């Protein structure tokens, strides 16, 4: 196999130098593995399994229902971040609600290597944190995990006048609508709660300013519900299950040293991969015998 220097993709030289330096520094490079053969193998991998990457920028970080989202998408090679030699002609951009359902989808065609388009938001769009998702048909071969995603907050037009608060109390959902100017609770007539599975919980509240209703286990597991308080609709994120929090400790240097002041860092991540607030107690366990189960707690 003969490879010309002119055939090397842009940005590939940096990858080659890093890989070659690592092999030489580690001292584990095979005697038969030369610089030319290493470059040939890396280039063959890039040519045999090319991948695309999409990045999208929007004209604003947050929007109100009824606005127009103007965006521009950049399509690059995943390995070199340069323009792909055989790039896709179309980029698909979707607006997905917190339930993961597609609200809007546009197909943007390349104009001299540039992708630009708009997304019109409905005036009655429910308030919440939506997601911009972008991909090409070629990227679907690698799976949805490689799609571009960006959180896009969308506020309701009524959010300037009202504030919808929701909290969970003993497994029940309590909703309150408040007037922002006066600070008084607004008496509503009807409330409905919908889960990601499409099931509705509705109730006539008869001019009450707040209402508490039970939510199903499936709704709690989904982590988000859509609440409609009269005309005001909003996606509400439910509190996470504390049992699903991953707590890890990271002592300075990797180990705790006895009889010396140590600095111990910790990290708590919920099931969504976000940082979680928690309260706990650190307990020290000491061995009192050779038996692993015989421990003393201090």
Coordinates of C-alpha atoms in Angstrom, one line a residue:
X1 CA 0.0 0.0 0.0
X2 CA 1.5 3.3 -1.1
X3 CA 0.4 6.5 0.6
X4 CA 1.4 9.9 -0.6
X5 CA 2.2 12.8 1.7
X6 CA -0.3 15.0 -0.1
X7 CA -3.1 12.5 0.7
X8 CA -2.7 13.2 4.5
X9 CA -5.9 14.9 5.7
X10 CA -5.6 18.4 7.3
X11 CA -5.1 18.2 11.0
X12 CA -3.8 14.6 10.8
X13 CA -0.2 15.6 11.3
X14 CA -0.8 16.6 14.9
X15 CA -2.5 13.3 15.7
X16 CA 0.4 11.4 14.1
X17 CA 3.0 13.3 16.2
X18 CA 1.2 12.7 19.5
X19 CA 0.8 9.0 18.8
X20 CA 4.5 8.6 17.7
X21 CA 5.7 10.5 20.8
X22 CA 3.7 8.3 23.1
X23 CA 5.0 5.1 21.5
X24 CA 8.6 6.2 21.7
X25 CA 8.3 7.6 25.3
X26 CA 6.7 4.4 26.6
X27 CA 9.4 2.3 25.0
X28 CA 6.8 -0.3 23.9
X29 CA 6.9 0.2 20.2
X30 CA 7.7 -2.9 18.3
X31 CA 10.9 -2.9 16.3
X32 CA 8.9 -3.7 13.1
X33 CA 6.6 -0.6 13.7
X34 CA 8.2 2.2 11.9
X35 CA 7.0 5.8 11.5
X36 CA 5.8 5.1 8.0
X37 CA 3.8 2.0 9.0
X38 CA 2.3 3.8 12.0
X39 CA 1.1 6.7 9.8
X40 CA -0.2 4.2 7.3
X41 CA -2.2 2.3 9.9
X42 CA -3.7 5.5 11.4
X43 CA -4.6 6.9 8.0
X44 CA -6.2 3.6 7.0
X45 CA -8.3 3.7 10.2
X46 CA -9.5 7.2 9.4
X47 CA -10.2 6.4 5.8
X48 CA -12.0 3.1 6.6
X49 CA -14.2 4.5 9.4
X50 CA -14.7 8.2 8.7
X51 CA -17.1 10.0 11.1
X52 CA -18.7 13.4 11.0
X53 CA -19.4 15.8 13.9
X54 CA -22.0 18.6 14.0
X55 CA -21.8 21.7 16.2
X56 CA -24.7 24.2 16.3
X57 CA -24.8 27.8 17.5
X58 CA -27.9 29.9 18.1
X59 CA -28.5 33.6 18.1
X60 CA -29.6 33.6 21.7
X61 CA -29.3 31.4 24.8
X62 CA -33.0 31.5 25.8
X63 CA -36.3 32.2 24.0
X64 CA -40.0 33.0 24.6
X65 CA -42.8 31.1 22.9
X66 CA -43.6 32.6 19.5
X67 CA -39.9 33.6 18.9
X68 CA -37.8 32.4 16.0
X69 CA -34.6 30.5 16.6
X70 CA -31.9 31.3 14.1
X71 CA -29.0 28.9 14.1
X72 CA -25.9 27.9 12.1
X73 CA -24.5 24.4 12.0
X74 CA -20.8 23.4 11.4
X75 CA -20.0 20.0 9.9
X76 CA -16.5 18.8 10.4
X77 CA -14.5 15.5 10.4
X78 CA -14.6 13.9 13.9
X79 CA -10.9 13.0 13.8
X80 CA -9.3 16.1 12.4
X81 CA -12.0 18.8 13.0
X82 CA -11.4 19.9 9.4
X83 CA -14.0 20.0 6.6
X84 CA -14.9 16.4 5.5
X85 CA -13.7 15.4 2.1
X86 CA -17.0 13.7 1.4
X87 CA -19.4 15.7 3.6
X88 CA -23.1 15.2 3.9
X89 CA -25.3 17.6 1.9
X90 CA -28.0 18.0 4.6
X91 CA -28.0 18.5 8.4
X92 CA -31.2 17.7 10.4
X93 CA -31.9 19.9 13.3
X94 CA -34.7 19.0 15.8
X95 CA -36.3 20.7 18.8
X96 CA -37.2 18.1 21.4
X97 CA -39.3 18.7 24.5
X98 CA -38.3 17.5 28.0
X99 CA -40.2 14.2 27.3
X100 CA -37.8 13.6 24.4
X101 CA -40.5 14.1 21.7
X102 CA -39.7 16.0 18.6
X103 CA -41.6 19.4 18.4
X104 CA -39.9 20.8 15.3
X105 CA -37.6 19.3 12.7
X106 CA -35.9 21.2 9.8
X107 CA -33.7 19.9 7.0
X108 CA -30.9 22.3 6.1
X109 CA -29.0 22.1 2.9
X110 CA -25.3 23.0 2.5
X111 CA -24.7 26.3 0.8
X112 CA -21.0 26.3 -0.1
X113 CA -20.2 24.3 3.0
X114 CA -22.4 26.4 5.3
X115 CA -25.6 25.3 7.1
X116 CA -28.0 28.0 8.3
X117 CA -31.6 27.8 9.2
X118 CA -34.5 28.8 11.5
X119 CA -36.9 27.2 13.9
X120 CA -40.3 28.8 14.5
X121 CA -41.6 28.4 18.1
X122 CA -45.3 28.1 18.5
X123 CA -47.0 30.8 20.6
X124 CA -48.6 28.1 22.8
X125 CA -45.4 26.2 23.3
X126 CA -45.1 24.9 26.9
X127 CA -42.5 26.5 29.0
X128 CA -39.5 24.3 29.8
X129 CA -35.9 23.3 29.0
X130 CA -35.9 22.0 25.4
X131 CA -33.1 20.3 23.5
X132 CA -31.5 21.2 20.2
X133 CA -30.5 18.0 18.5
X134 CA -28.5 18.0 15.2
X135 CA -27.2 15.1 13.0
X136 CA -26.6 13.9 9.5
X137 CA -27.9 10.7 7.9
X138 CA -24.3 9.4 7.9
X139 CA -24.0 10.0 11.7
X140 CA -26.9 7.7 12.3
X141 CA -24.6 4.8 11.5
X142 CA -22.7 5.5 14.7
X143 CA -25.8 5.8 16.9
X144 CA -27.7 8.6 18.6
X145 CA -25.0 9.0 21.3
X146 CA -22.9 10.9 18.7
X147 CA -25.6 13.5 17.9
X148 CA -25.1 17.1 18.9
X149 CA -27.3 18.3 21.8
X150 CA -27.8 21.6 23.4
X151 CA -30.2 22.8 26.1
X152 CA -32.5 25.6 25.0
X153 CA -34.7 27.2 27.7
X154 CA -38.1 28.4 26.4
X155 CA -40.3 30.7 28.5
X156 CA -44.0 31.1 28.2
X157 CA -45.5 34.5 27.3
X158 CA -47.5 34.3 30.6
X159 CA -44.2 33.9 32.6
X160 CA -43.9 37.7 32.7
X161 CA -47.1 37.9 34.6
X162 CA -47.4 34.6 36.5
X163 CA -45.0 32.3 38.3
X164 CA -45.9 28.6 38.5
X165 CA -44.3 26.8 41.5
X166 CA -44.4 23.1 41.9
X167 CA -43.0 20.9 44.7
X168 CA -43.4 17.4 45.9
X169 CA -44.7 16.7 49.5
X170 CA -44.9 13.2 50.7
X171 CA -45.0 11.8 47.2
X172 CA -47.7 14.3 46.1
X173 CA -47.3 17.2 43.7
X174 CA -48.3 20.7 45.0
X175 CA -48.8 23.4 42.4
X176 CA -49.2 27.1 43.1
X177 CA -49.8 30.0 40.6
X178 CA -48.6 33.5 41.8
X179 CA -49.0 36.9 40.3
X180 CA -45.5 38.4 39.9
X181 CA -46.6 42.0 40.3
X182 CA -48.7 41.7 43.4
X183 CA -47.1 38.6 44.9
X184 CA -50.5 37.1 45.6
X185 CA -51.6 33.6 44.7
X186 CA -53.9 33.4 41.7
X187 CA -57.1 31.4 42.1
X188 CA -57.5 28.9 39.3
X189 CA -60.3 26.7 38.1
X190 CA -58.5 23.7 36.5
X191 CA -55.3 21.9 36.8
X192 CA -53.9 19.0 34.8
X193 CA -50.7 17.0 35.1
X194 CA -49.3 14.8 32.2
X195 CA -46.5 12.3 32.3
X196 CA -44.1 11.2 29.6
X197 CA -46.3 8.2 28.9
X198 CA -49.2 10.5 27.9
X199 CA -51.4 9.8 30.9
X200 CA -53.3 12.7 32.3
X201 CA -54.3 13.6 35.9
X202 CA -56.9 16.3 35.8
X203 CA -58.9 18.0 38.6
X204 CA -61.3 21.0 39.0
X205 CA -59.9 23.1 41.8
X206 CA -62.9 25.5 42.1
X207 CA -61.1 28.8 42.4
X208 CA -58.3 27.6 44.7
X209 CA -54.8 29.2 44.6
X210 CA -53.0 25.9 45.2
X211 CA -53.7 22.2 44.8
X212 CA -52.0 19.0 45.8
X213 CA -52.4 15.8 43.9
X214 CA -50.8 12.4 43.8
X215 CA -48.5 11.4 41.0
X216 CA -47.8 7.9 39.7
X217 CA -44.6 6.0 40.2
X218 CA -44.0 6.0 36.5
X219 CA -44.1 9.8 36.5
X220 CA -41.6 10.0 39.3
X221 CA -39.2 7.7 37.5
X222 CA -39.4 9.8 34.3
X223 CA -38.4 12.8 36.4
X224 CA -40.5 15.4 34.6
X225 CA -44.2 16.2 34.2
X226 CA -46.2 18.8 32.3
X227 CA -48.4 20.9 34.5
X228 CA -51.2 23.1 33.2
X229 CA -52.6 25.6 35.7
X230 CA -55.5 27.2 33.8
X231 CA -53.8 28.6 30.6
X232 CA -50.2 28.4 32.0
X233 CA -48.3 25.3 31.0
X234 CA -44.9 24.3 32.2
X235 CA -42.6 21.3 32.3
X236 CA -41.7 20.6 35.9
X237 CA -38.6 18.7 36.9
X238 CA -39.4 16.4 39.9
X239 CA -36.9 15.9 42.7
X240 CA -34.5 13.0 42.0
X241 CA -34.5 9.8 44.0
X242 CA -31.7 10.1 46.7
X243 CA -31.1 6.4 46.4
X244 CA -29.9 7.0 42.8
X245 CA -27.2 9.4 43.8
X246 CA -23.6 8.3 43.1
X247 CA -21.2 9.5 45.8
X248 CA -17.5 9.2 45.4
X249 CA -14.5 10.4 47.5
X250 CA -11.3 11.7 46.1
X251 CA -8.5 12.1 48.7
X252 CA -5.6 14.3 47.8
X253 CA -2.8 12.1 46.4
X254 CA -5.1 9.1 46.1
X255 CA -4.8 7.9 49.7
X256 CA -5.6 9.1 53.2
X257 CA -2.5 9.3 55.5
X258 CA -2.9 8.4 59.2
X259 CA -2.2 11.0 61.8
X260 CA -1.9 13.7 59.2
X261 CA -4.4 16.4 58.2
X262 CA -5.8 15.3 54.8
X263 CA -7.8 17.1 52.2
X264 CA -10.7 15.0 51.0
X265 CA -12.8 16.0 48.0
X266 CA -16.2 14.4 47.2
X267 CA -18.6 14.3 44.2
X268 CA -22.3 13.6 44.2
X269 CA -24.0 12.9 40.8
X270 CA -27.7 12.2 40.3
X271 CA -29.2 9.8 37.7
X272 CA -29.2 12.6 35.1
X273 CA -25.5 13.1 35.4
X274 CA -25.9 16.5 37.2
X275 CA -24.5 17.6 40.6
X276 CA -26.8 16.8 43.5
X277 CA -27.3 18.4 46.9
X278 CA -27.1 16.0 49.8
X279 CA -26.5 15.7 53.5
X280 CA -24.6 12.9 55.2
X281 CA -22.2 11.8 57.9
X282 CA -18.8 10.3 57.4
X283 CA -18.3 7.2 59.6
X284 CA -14.9 5.6 60.4
X285 CA -14.8 1.9 60.6
X286 CA -11.9 0.2 62.6
X287 CA -10.9 -3.4 62.6
X288 CA -10.9 -5.0 66.1
X289 CA -10.0 -8.5 65.0
X290 CA -8.9 -10.5 62.0
X291 CA -12.5 -11.2 61.0
X292 CA -13.6 -8.9 58.2
X293 CA -17.1 -8.7 59.6
X294 CA -16.0 -7.7 63.2
X295 CA -15.8 -3.9 62.9
X296 CA -16.1 -1.1 65.4
X297 CA -17.8 2.1 64.3
X298 CA -16.6 5.4 65.7

